Amino acid sequence: MSTILLAGGAGYIGSHTAVELLNSGYDVIIADNYSNSCPEAVRRVEEITGQSVKVYELDIKDSVKLETVFSENKIDAVIHFAGLKAVGESVDKPVIYYRNNIDTTLSLLECMTRYSVKNIIFSSSATVYGEENPVPYTEEMKRGTCTNPYGWTKVMMEQILEDAAKADKELSVVLLRYFNPIGAHESGRIGEDPQGIPNNLMPYVAQVAVGRREKLTIFGNDYDTPDGTCRRDYIHVVDLAKGHVKAIDYILRNGGAEIFNLGTGTPYSVTEIVDTFEKVNGIRINHVYGPRRAGDLPESYANADKAFKILGWKTEKTLADMCRDTWNWQKNNPQGYKS
Ligand code: NAD
Ligand code: UFG
Protein backbone atom coordinates (compact mmCIF):
# COMPACT_ATOMS: atom_id res chain seq x y z
CA MET A 1 0.00 0.00 0.00
CA SER A 2 1.41 3.40 -0.96
CA THR A 3 1.67 6.23 1.56
CA ILE A 4 0.84 9.77 0.52
CA LEU A 5 1.93 12.83 2.52
CA LEU A 6 -0.62 15.64 2.32
CA ALA A 7 1.17 18.90 3.14
CA GLY A 8 -1.65 21.24 4.21
CA GLY A 9 -3.99 18.26 4.24
CA ALA A 10 -6.28 19.59 6.99
CA GLY A 11 -7.56 22.36 4.71
CA TYR A 12 -10.60 22.49 2.43
CA ILE A 13 -9.23 20.62 -0.60
CA GLY A 14 -6.77 18.50 1.40
CA SER A 15 -9.44 17.07 3.72
CA HIS A 16 -11.67 16.06 0.78
CA THR A 17 -8.67 14.55 -0.99
CA ALA A 18 -7.74 12.60 2.16
CA VAL A 19 -11.21 11.01 2.14
CA GLU A 20 -10.95 9.96 -1.52
CA LEU A 21 -7.38 8.63 -1.13
CA LEU A 22 -8.33 6.59 1.97
CA ASN A 23 -11.42 5.25 0.16
CA SER A 24 -9.15 4.22 -2.72
CA GLY A 25 -6.82 2.22 -0.47
CA TYR A 26 -3.97 4.70 0.06
CA ASP A 27 -2.41 5.43 3.45
CA VAL A 28 -2.50 9.13 4.28
CA ILE A 29 -0.27 11.28 6.48
CA ILE A 30 -1.17 14.92 7.06
CA ALA A 31 1.27 17.70 7.97
CA ASP A 32 -0.36 21.02 8.77
CA ASN A 33 0.18 23.99 11.07
CA TYR A 34 -3.57 24.72 11.23
CA SER A 35 -2.97 28.32 10.17
CA ASN A 36 -6.18 28.10 8.11
CA SER A 37 -7.75 24.87 9.39
CA CYS A 38 -8.29 22.83 12.54
CA PRO A 39 -7.79 19.31 13.98
CA GLU A 40 -11.57 18.74 13.89
CA ALA A 41 -11.43 18.54 10.08
CA VAL A 42 -9.02 15.60 10.29
CA ARG A 43 -11.13 13.95 12.98
CA ARG A 44 -14.10 14.13 10.61
CA VAL A 45 -12.07 12.64 7.75
CA GLU A 46 -11.46 9.69 10.08
CA GLU A 47 -15.16 9.59 10.98
CA ILE A 48 -16.27 9.53 7.30
CA THR A 49 -13.76 6.87 6.24
CA GLY A 50 -13.54 4.80 9.44
CA GLN A 51 -9.76 4.92 9.05
CA SER A 52 -7.06 6.67 11.03
CA VAL A 53 -4.75 9.35 9.76
CA LYS A 54 -1.33 10.10 11.19
CA VAL A 55 -1.01 13.85 11.74
CA TYR A 56 2.01 16.07 12.28
CA GLU A 57 1.27 19.57 13.54
CA LEU A 58 4.15 21.58 12.16
CA ASP A 59 5.12 24.46 9.93
CA ILE A 60 6.31 23.01 6.64
CA LYS A 61 8.74 25.92 6.23
CA ASP A 62 10.61 24.44 9.21
CA SER A 63 12.69 21.87 7.36
CA VAL A 64 14.17 20.44 10.58
CA LYS A 65 10.73 19.56 11.93
CA LEU A 66 9.54 18.47 8.50
CA GLU A 67 12.41 16.01 8.33
CA THR A 68 10.90 13.98 11.19
CA VAL A 69 7.92 13.18 8.93
CA PHE A 70 10.26 11.78 6.30
CA SER A 71 12.53 9.93 8.73
CA GLU A 72 9.62 8.27 10.56
CA ASN A 73 7.64 7.17 7.47
CA LYS A 74 8.24 5.67 4.06
CA ILE A 75 6.52 8.19 1.81
CA ASP A 76 5.75 7.33 -1.81
CA ALA A 77 4.38 10.70 -2.93
CA VAL A 78 3.69 14.19 -1.64
CA ILE A 79 0.70 16.39 -2.45
CA HIS A 80 1.54 20.01 -1.69
CA PHE A 81 -1.60 21.93 -0.62
CA ALA A 82 0.12 24.05 2.04
CA GLY A 83 -0.23 27.63 0.96
CA LEU A 84 -1.79 30.94 1.84
CA LYS A 85 -4.52 31.63 -0.70
CA ALA A 86 -6.36 34.92 -0.10
CA VAL A 87 -5.80 37.08 -3.17
CA GLY A 88 -6.60 40.44 -1.48
CA GLU A 89 -4.52 39.65 1.62
CA SER A 90 -1.57 38.77 -0.63
CA VAL A 91 -1.63 42.35 -2.00
CA ASP A 92 -1.38 43.76 1.55
CA LYS A 93 1.12 41.16 2.86
CA PRO A 94 3.21 40.11 -0.13
CA VAL A 95 6.32 39.16 1.85
CA ILE A 96 4.36 36.80 4.11
CA TYR A 97 2.85 35.17 1.00
CA TYR A 98 6.15 34.78 -0.83
CA ARG A 99 7.86 33.48 2.33
CA ASN A 100 5.17 30.94 3.16
CA ASN A 101 4.34 29.65 -0.29
CA ILE A 102 7.86 29.48 -1.71
CA ASP A 103 9.55 28.20 1.47
CA THR A 104 7.04 25.37 2.00
CA THR A 105 7.82 24.23 -1.53
CA LEU A 106 11.59 24.41 -1.03
CA SER A 107 11.47 22.60 2.34
CA LEU A 108 9.41 19.80 0.82
CA LEU A 109 11.77 19.45 -2.15
CA GLU A 110 14.83 19.39 0.13
CA CYS A 111 13.38 16.67 2.36
CA MET A 112 12.22 14.70 -0.67
CA THR A 113 15.77 14.78 -2.07
CA ARG A 114 17.27 13.71 1.26
CA TYR A 115 14.87 10.78 1.61
CA SER A 116 14.66 9.84 -2.08
CA VAL A 117 10.95 10.59 -2.40
CA LYS A 118 10.46 11.02 -6.13
CA ASN A 119 6.84 12.07 -6.67
CA ILE A 120 5.16 15.41 -6.00
CA ILE A 121 1.77 16.78 -6.99
CA PHE A 122 1.28 20.52 -6.63
CA SER A 123 -1.90 22.56 -6.05
CA SER A 124 -1.61 25.19 -8.72
CA SER A 125 -4.30 27.50 -9.98
CA ALA A 126 -5.95 28.74 -13.15
CA THR A 127 -4.61 32.12 -12.07
CA VAL A 128 -1.24 31.24 -13.72
CA TYR A 129 -2.86 31.71 -17.17
CA GLY A 130 -2.85 35.41 -16.31
CA GLU A 131 -4.44 38.20 -18.29
CA GLU A 132 -3.17 37.44 -21.80
CA ASN A 133 -4.39 33.96 -22.62
CA PRO A 134 -7.79 33.44 -24.28
CA VAL A 135 -10.38 31.09 -22.76
CA PRO A 136 -10.73 28.16 -22.66
CA TYR A 137 -7.26 27.65 -21.19
CA THR A 138 -5.12 24.74 -22.37
CA GLU A 139 -2.08 23.42 -20.54
CA GLU A 140 0.48 24.24 -23.23
CA MET A 141 -0.30 27.99 -23.07
CA LYS A 142 2.49 30.09 -21.59
CA ARG A 143 2.04 31.27 -18.02
CA GLY A 144 0.73 34.84 -18.12
CA THR A 145 0.89 38.02 -16.07
CA CYS A 146 -0.79 37.79 -12.67
CA THR A 147 -2.61 40.63 -10.98
CA ASN A 148 -1.52 39.81 -7.41
CA PRO A 149 1.30 38.26 -5.32
CA TYR A 150 -0.72 35.09 -4.60
CA GLY A 151 -0.86 34.36 -8.32
CA TRP A 152 2.85 35.08 -8.71
CA THR A 153 3.69 32.59 -5.95
CA LYS A 154 1.87 29.92 -8.01
CA VAL A 155 3.79 30.91 -11.16
CA MET A 156 7.09 30.81 -9.24
CA MET A 157 6.35 27.49 -7.56
CA GLU A 158 5.46 25.92 -10.90
CA GLN A 159 8.81 27.17 -12.26
CA ILE A 160 10.73 25.86 -9.22
CA LEU A 161 9.13 22.43 -9.54
CA GLU A 162 9.74 22.25 -13.29
CA ASP A 163 13.39 23.20 -12.80
CA ALA A 164 13.77 20.57 -10.07
CA ALA A 165 12.28 17.92 -12.38
CA LYS A 166 14.60 18.96 -15.23
CA ALA A 167 17.65 18.62 -12.98
CA ASP A 168 16.63 15.27 -11.48
CA LYS A 169 15.33 12.92 -14.13
CA GLU A 170 13.94 10.62 -11.44
CA LEU A 171 11.80 13.36 -9.90
CA SER A 172 8.20 13.30 -11.13
CA VAL A 173 6.12 16.46 -10.90
CA VAL A 174 2.43 16.89 -11.66
CA LEU A 175 1.06 20.43 -11.60
CA LEU A 176 -2.71 20.50 -11.08
CA ARG A 177 -4.31 23.79 -12.07
CA TYR A 178 -7.57 24.08 -10.16
CA PHE A 179 -10.37 26.25 -11.42
CA ASN A 180 -12.99 27.32 -8.82
CA PRO A 181 -13.57 24.58 -6.21
CA ILE A 182 -16.90 24.81 -4.38
CA GLY A 183 -19.29 22.39 -2.67
CA ALA A 184 -18.64 19.96 0.15
CA HIS A 185 -18.63 16.27 0.96
CA GLU A 186 -22.17 14.91 0.62
CA SER A 187 -22.16 13.84 4.29
CA GLY A 188 -22.12 17.52 5.27
CA ARG A 189 -19.34 16.73 7.78
CA ILE A 190 -16.44 18.46 5.99
CA GLY A 191 -16.53 21.62 3.89
CA GLU A 192 -15.06 25.07 3.38
CA ASP A 193 -14.67 27.03 6.61
CA PRO A 194 -13.15 30.43 5.83
CA GLN A 195 -11.91 32.60 8.69
CA GLY A 196 -13.50 36.07 8.87
CA ILE A 197 -15.32 37.58 5.90
CA PRO A 198 -15.22 35.16 2.94
CA ASN A 199 -13.29 36.36 -0.10
CA ASN A 200 -14.84 33.85 -2.47
CA LEU A 201 -18.30 33.80 -3.94
CA MET A 202 -19.78 30.48 -2.77
CA PRO A 203 -18.83 30.71 0.92
CA TYR A 204 -20.25 34.25 0.91
CA VAL A 205 -23.52 33.05 -0.64
CA ALA A 206 -23.70 30.24 1.94
CA GLN A 207 -23.16 32.67 4.83
CA VAL A 208 -25.91 34.96 3.53
CA ALA A 209 -28.19 31.91 3.31
CA VAL A 210 -27.48 30.94 6.92
CA GLY A 211 -27.92 34.51 8.19
CA ARG A 212 -24.29 35.28 9.05
CA ARG A 213 -24.10 38.04 6.38
CA GLU A 214 -26.84 40.45 5.41
CA LYS A 215 -26.39 40.49 1.64
CA LEU A 216 -24.13 39.50 -1.21
CA THR A 217 -22.60 42.20 -3.38
CA ILE A 218 -22.14 41.05 -6.96
CA PHE A 219 -18.95 42.70 -8.18
CA GLY A 220 -19.86 44.22 -11.55
CA ASN A 221 -22.64 43.55 -14.06
CA ASP A 222 -21.17 45.47 -16.98
CA TYR A 223 -18.69 42.85 -18.22
CA ASP A 224 -18.71 41.66 -21.82
CA THR A 225 -20.40 38.37 -20.87
CA PRO A 226 -23.90 37.04 -21.61
CA ASP A 227 -25.49 38.54 -18.46
CA GLY A 228 -22.79 41.11 -17.64
CA THR A 229 -21.42 39.26 -14.59
CA CYS A 230 -18.11 37.32 -14.54
CA ARG A 231 -18.03 33.68 -15.57
CA ARG A 232 -15.97 30.98 -13.84
CA ASP A 233 -15.41 27.23 -14.10
CA TYR A 234 -16.85 26.02 -10.77
CA ILE A 235 -15.84 22.47 -9.86
CA HIS A 236 -17.25 20.28 -7.07
CA VAL A 237 -14.53 19.72 -4.46
CA VAL A 238 -15.24 15.96 -4.45
CA ASP A 239 -14.67 15.78 -8.23
CA LEU A 240 -11.47 17.76 -7.64
CA ALA A 241 -10.40 15.36 -4.86
CA LYS A 242 -10.99 12.39 -7.19
CA GLY A 243 -8.77 14.12 -9.74
CA HIS A 244 -5.96 13.94 -7.16
CA VAL A 245 -6.47 10.20 -6.75
CA LYS A 246 -6.18 9.79 -10.54
CA ALA A 247 -3.06 11.96 -10.53
CA ILE A 248 -1.52 9.86 -7.74
CA ASP A 249 -2.36 6.62 -9.60
CA TYR A 250 -0.73 8.14 -12.68
CA ILE A 251 2.44 9.52 -11.07
CA LEU A 252 3.12 6.26 -9.19
CA ARG A 253 2.62 4.25 -12.38
CA ASN A 254 4.21 6.46 -15.05
CA GLY A 255 6.23 9.23 -13.42
CA GLY A 256 7.24 12.17 -15.61
CA ALA A 257 6.38 15.86 -15.64
CA GLU A 258 2.85 16.91 -16.54
CA ILE A 259 0.37 19.74 -16.14
CA PHE A 260 -3.39 19.16 -15.90
CA ASN A 261 -6.31 21.56 -15.74
CA LEU A 262 -8.88 20.38 -13.21
CA GLY A 263 -12.12 22.04 -14.21
CA THR A 264 -15.42 21.16 -15.85
CA GLY A 265 -14.91 23.16 -19.05
CA THR A 266 -18.27 24.91 -18.58
CA PRO A 267 -18.43 28.46 -17.22
CA TYR A 268 -21.27 29.85 -15.09
CA SER A 269 -21.90 33.49 -14.25
CA VAL A 270 -22.25 34.95 -10.75
CA THR A 271 -25.95 35.47 -11.42
CA GLU A 272 -26.37 31.84 -12.48
CA ILE A 273 -24.71 30.72 -9.23
CA VAL A 274 -27.08 32.82 -7.14
CA ASP A 275 -30.13 31.69 -9.15
CA THR A 276 -29.17 28.00 -8.94
CA PHE A 277 -28.45 28.18 -5.21
CA GLU A 278 -31.85 29.79 -4.63
CA LYS A 279 -33.71 27.29 -6.80
CA VAL A 280 -32.03 24.10 -5.56
CA ASN A 281 -32.22 25.01 -1.89
CA GLY A 282 -35.44 27.03 -1.82
CA ILE A 283 -33.75 29.99 -0.13
CA ARG A 284 -33.58 33.61 -1.24
CA ILE A 285 -30.12 35.15 -1.39
CA ASN A 286 -30.36 38.85 -0.67
CA HIS A 287 -28.02 40.53 -3.19
CA VAL A 288 -27.12 43.88 -4.73
CA TYR A 289 -24.93 44.87 -7.65
CA GLY A 290 -21.76 46.81 -6.86
CA PRO A 291 -18.65 47.98 -8.71
CA ARG A 292 -16.15 45.60 -10.26
CA ARG A 293 -13.50 44.05 -7.99
CA ALA A 294 -9.95 45.00 -8.96
CA GLY A 295 -8.07 42.22 -10.74
CA ASP A 296 -11.12 40.14 -11.76
CA LEU A 297 -11.07 38.71 -15.27
CA PRO A 298 -14.40 38.59 -17.14
CA GLU A 299 -14.05 34.87 -17.83
CA SER A 300 -11.92 31.94 -16.70
CA TYR A 301 -12.59 28.36 -17.71
CA ALA A 302 -10.73 25.22 -18.63
CA ASN A 303 -10.32 23.01 -21.58
CA ALA A 304 -10.36 19.81 -19.50
CA ASP A 305 -9.61 17.36 -22.36
CA LYS A 306 -6.06 16.51 -21.29
CA ALA A 307 -7.03 15.23 -17.83
CA PHE A 308 -9.67 13.02 -19.45
CA LYS A 309 -7.34 11.71 -22.13
CA ILE A 310 -4.36 10.96 -19.89
CA LEU A 311 -5.80 10.48 -16.39
CA GLY A 312 -9.21 9.17 -17.42
CA TRP A 313 -10.75 11.82 -15.16
CA LYS A 314 -13.71 14.05 -15.74
CA THR A 315 -16.16 15.81 -13.48
CA GLU A 316 -19.42 14.07 -12.64
CA LYS A 317 -21.27 16.53 -10.45
CA THR A 318 -23.56 19.33 -11.63
CA LEU A 319 -23.88 22.93 -10.51
CA ALA A 320 -27.06 21.89 -8.67
CA ASP A 321 -25.00 19.27 -6.74
CA MET A 322 -22.45 21.94 -5.85
CA CYS A 323 -25.14 24.31 -4.53
CA ARG A 324 -27.00 21.57 -2.63
CA ASP A 325 -23.85 20.18 -0.97
CA THR A 326 -22.59 23.65 -0.03
CA TRP A 327 -25.88 24.36 1.72
CA ASN A 328 -25.98 20.94 3.38
CA TRP A 329 -22.55 21.66 4.92
CA GLN A 330 -23.39 25.27 5.87
CA LYS A 331 -26.79 24.61 7.42
CA ASN A 332 -25.44 21.71 9.50
CA ASN A 333 -22.34 23.69 10.53
CA PRO A 334 -23.49 27.34 10.63
CA GLN A 335 -20.24 28.43 12.31
CA GLY A 336 -18.07 25.96 10.39
CA TYR A 337 -16.07 23.48 12.48
CA LYS A 338 -16.74 25.62 15.59
CA SER A 339 -20.47 24.84 15.38
P1 NAD B 1 -6.85 25.89 2.80
O1 NAD B 1 -6.36 27.16 3.36
O2 NAD B 1 -8.16 25.36 3.28
O3 NAD B 1 -5.75 24.74 2.97
C1 NAD B 1 -4.37 25.00 3.03
C2 NAD B 1 -3.82 24.30 4.25
O4 NAD B 1 -2.42 24.53 4.34
C3 NAD B 1 -4.45 24.80 5.56
O5 NAD B 1 -4.85 23.68 6.32
C4 NAD B 1 -3.30 25.54 6.24
O6 NAD B 1 -3.40 25.47 7.66
C5 NAD B 1 -2.09 24.82 5.68
N1 NAD B 1 -0.84 25.59 5.66
C6 NAD B 1 -0.61 26.80 5.08
N2 NAD B 1 0.67 27.17 5.27
C7 NAD B 1 1.27 26.16 5.98
C8 NAD B 1 2.57 25.96 6.50
N3 NAD B 1 3.54 26.88 6.35
N4 NAD B 1 2.82 24.82 7.18
C9 NAD B 1 1.85 23.89 7.37
N5 NAD B 1 0.59 24.04 6.91
C10 NAD B 1 0.30 25.17 6.22
O7 NAD B 1 -6.89 26.07 1.19
P2 NAD B 1 -7.49 25.12 0.08
O8 NAD B 1 -8.64 25.83 -0.53
O9 NAD B 1 -7.65 23.76 0.61
O10 NAD B 1 -6.30 25.17 -0.97
C11 NAD B 1 -5.27 24.21 -1.00
C12 NAD B 1 -4.26 24.63 -2.04
O11 NAD B 1 -4.92 24.77 -3.31
C13 NAD B 1 -3.60 25.97 -1.77
O12 NAD B 1 -2.25 25.89 -2.15
C14 NAD B 1 -4.34 26.92 -2.68
O13 NAD B 1 -3.56 28.01 -3.05
C15 NAD B 1 -4.63 26.03 -3.87
N6 NAD B 1 -5.77 26.50 -4.65
C16 NAD B 1 -6.97 26.71 -4.03
C17 NAD B 1 -8.04 27.21 -4.76
C18 NAD B 1 -9.35 27.49 -4.08
O14 NAD B 1 -10.17 28.21 -4.65
N7 NAD B 1 -9.63 26.93 -2.91
C19 NAD B 1 -7.90 27.48 -6.13
C20 NAD B 1 -6.67 27.22 -6.74
C21 NAD B 1 -5.61 26.73 -5.98
N1 UFG C 1 -17.79 37.61 -6.41
C1 UFG C 1 -18.83 38.47 -6.13
N2 UFG C 1 -19.08 38.76 -4.83
C2 UFG C 1 -18.36 38.23 -3.80
C3 UFG C 1 -17.30 37.34 -4.10
C4 UFG C 1 -17.04 37.06 -5.42
O1 UFG C 1 -19.50 38.98 -7.03
O2 UFG C 1 -18.63 38.55 -2.64
C5 UFG C 1 -17.52 37.28 -7.82
C6 UFG C 1 -16.15 37.70 -8.27
O3 UFG C 1 -16.12 39.05 -8.66
C7 UFG C 1 -15.89 36.72 -9.42
C8 UFG C 1 -16.66 35.46 -8.98
O4 UFG C 1 -17.59 35.89 -7.99
O5 UFG C 1 -16.48 37.23 -10.57
C9 UFG C 1 -15.76 34.39 -8.40
O6 UFG C 1 -14.97 34.97 -7.39
P1 UFG C 1 -14.11 34.11 -6.36
O7 UFG C 1 -13.40 35.07 -5.45
O8 UFG C 1 -14.96 33.07 -5.74
O9 UFG C 1 -13.09 33.34 -7.31
P2 UFG C 1 -11.96 33.92 -8.28
O10 UFG C 1 -12.24 33.36 -9.62
O11 UFG C 1 -11.78 35.37 -8.17
O12 UFG C 1 -10.67 33.29 -7.59
C10 UFG C 1 -10.44 31.91 -7.59
C11 UFG C 1 -9.58 31.47 -6.40
C12 UFG C 1 -8.19 32.02 -6.50
C13 UFG C 1 -7.61 31.74 -7.84
C14 UFG C 1 -8.54 32.21 -8.93
C15 UFG C 1 -8.05 31.87 -10.30
O13 UFG C 1 -10.16 31.92 -5.19
O14 UFG C 1 -7.40 31.35 -5.55
O15 UFG C 1 -9.80 31.58 -8.77
O16 UFG C 1 -7.83 30.50 -10.36
F1 UFG C 1 -6.43 32.38 -7.97
PDB file of C-alpha atoms in Angstrom, residues 7-15 30-42 55 57 83-84 191 193-195 337-338:
ATOM      1  CA  ALA A   7       1.169  18.901   3.139  1.00  0.00           C
ATOM      2  CA  GLY A   8      -1.646  21.244   4.206  1.00  0.00           C
ATOM      3  CA  GLY A   9      -3.988  18.263   4.235  1.00  0.00           C
ATOM      4  CA  ALA A  10      -6.281  19.589   6.994  1.00  0.00           C
ATOM      5  CA  GLY A  11      -7.564  22.362   4.708  1.00  0.00           C
ATOM      6  CA  TYR A  12     -10.596  22.486   2.435  1.00  0.00           C
ATOM      7  CA  ILE A  13      -9.235  20.622  -0.598  1.00  0.00           C
ATOM      8  CA  GLY A  14      -6.771  18.499   1.396  1.00  0.00           C
ATOM      9  CA  SER A  15      -9.440  17.072   3.718  1.00  0.00           C
ATOM     10  CA  ILE A  30      -1.169  14.922   7.061  1.00  0.00           C
ATOM     11  CA  ALA A  31       1.275  17.697   7.972  1.00  0.00           C
ATOM     12  CA  ASP A  32      -0.364  21.020   8.774  1.00  0.00           C
ATOM     13  CA  ASN A  33       0.181  23.992  11.073  1.00  0.00           C
ATOM     14  CA  TYR A  34      -3.566  24.716  11.233  1.00  0.00           C
ATOM     15  CA  SER A  35      -2.969  28.324  10.166  1.00  0.00           C
ATOM     16  CA  ASN A  36      -6.176  28.095   8.114  1.00  0.00           C
ATOM     17  CA  SER A  37      -7.750  24.865   9.391  1.00  0.00           C
ATOM     18  CA  CYS A  38      -8.285  22.830  12.544  1.00  0.00           C
ATOM     19  CA  PRO A  39      -7.793  19.314  13.976  1.00  0.00           C
ATOM     20  CA  GLU A  40     -11.569  18.739  13.886  1.00  0.00           C
ATOM     21  CA  ALA A  41     -11.426  18.542  10.076  1.00  0.00           C
ATOM     22  CA  VAL A  42      -9.021  15.605  10.289  1.00  0.00           C
ATOM     23  CA  VAL A  55      -1.012  13.849  11.738  1.00  0.00           C
ATOM     24  CA  GLU A  57       1.269  19.566  13.540  1.00  0.00           C
ATOM     25  CA  GLY A  83      -0.230  27.628   0.965  1.00  0.00           C
ATOM     26  CA  LEU A  84      -1.791  30.942   1.840  1.00  0.00           C
ATOM     27  CA  GLY A 191     -16.531  21.625   3.892  1.00  0.00           C
ATOM     28  CA  ASP A 193     -14.667  27.033   6.612  1.00  0.00           C
ATOM     29  CA  PRO A 194     -13.154  30.434   5.826  1.00  0.00           C
ATOM     30  CA  GLN A 195     -11.913  32.597   8.694  1.00  0.00           C
ATOM     31  CA  TYR A 337     -16.069  23.482  12.478  1.00  0.00           C
ATOM     32  CA  LYS A 338     -16.736  25.617  15.590  1.00  0.00           C
TER      33      LYS A 338
END
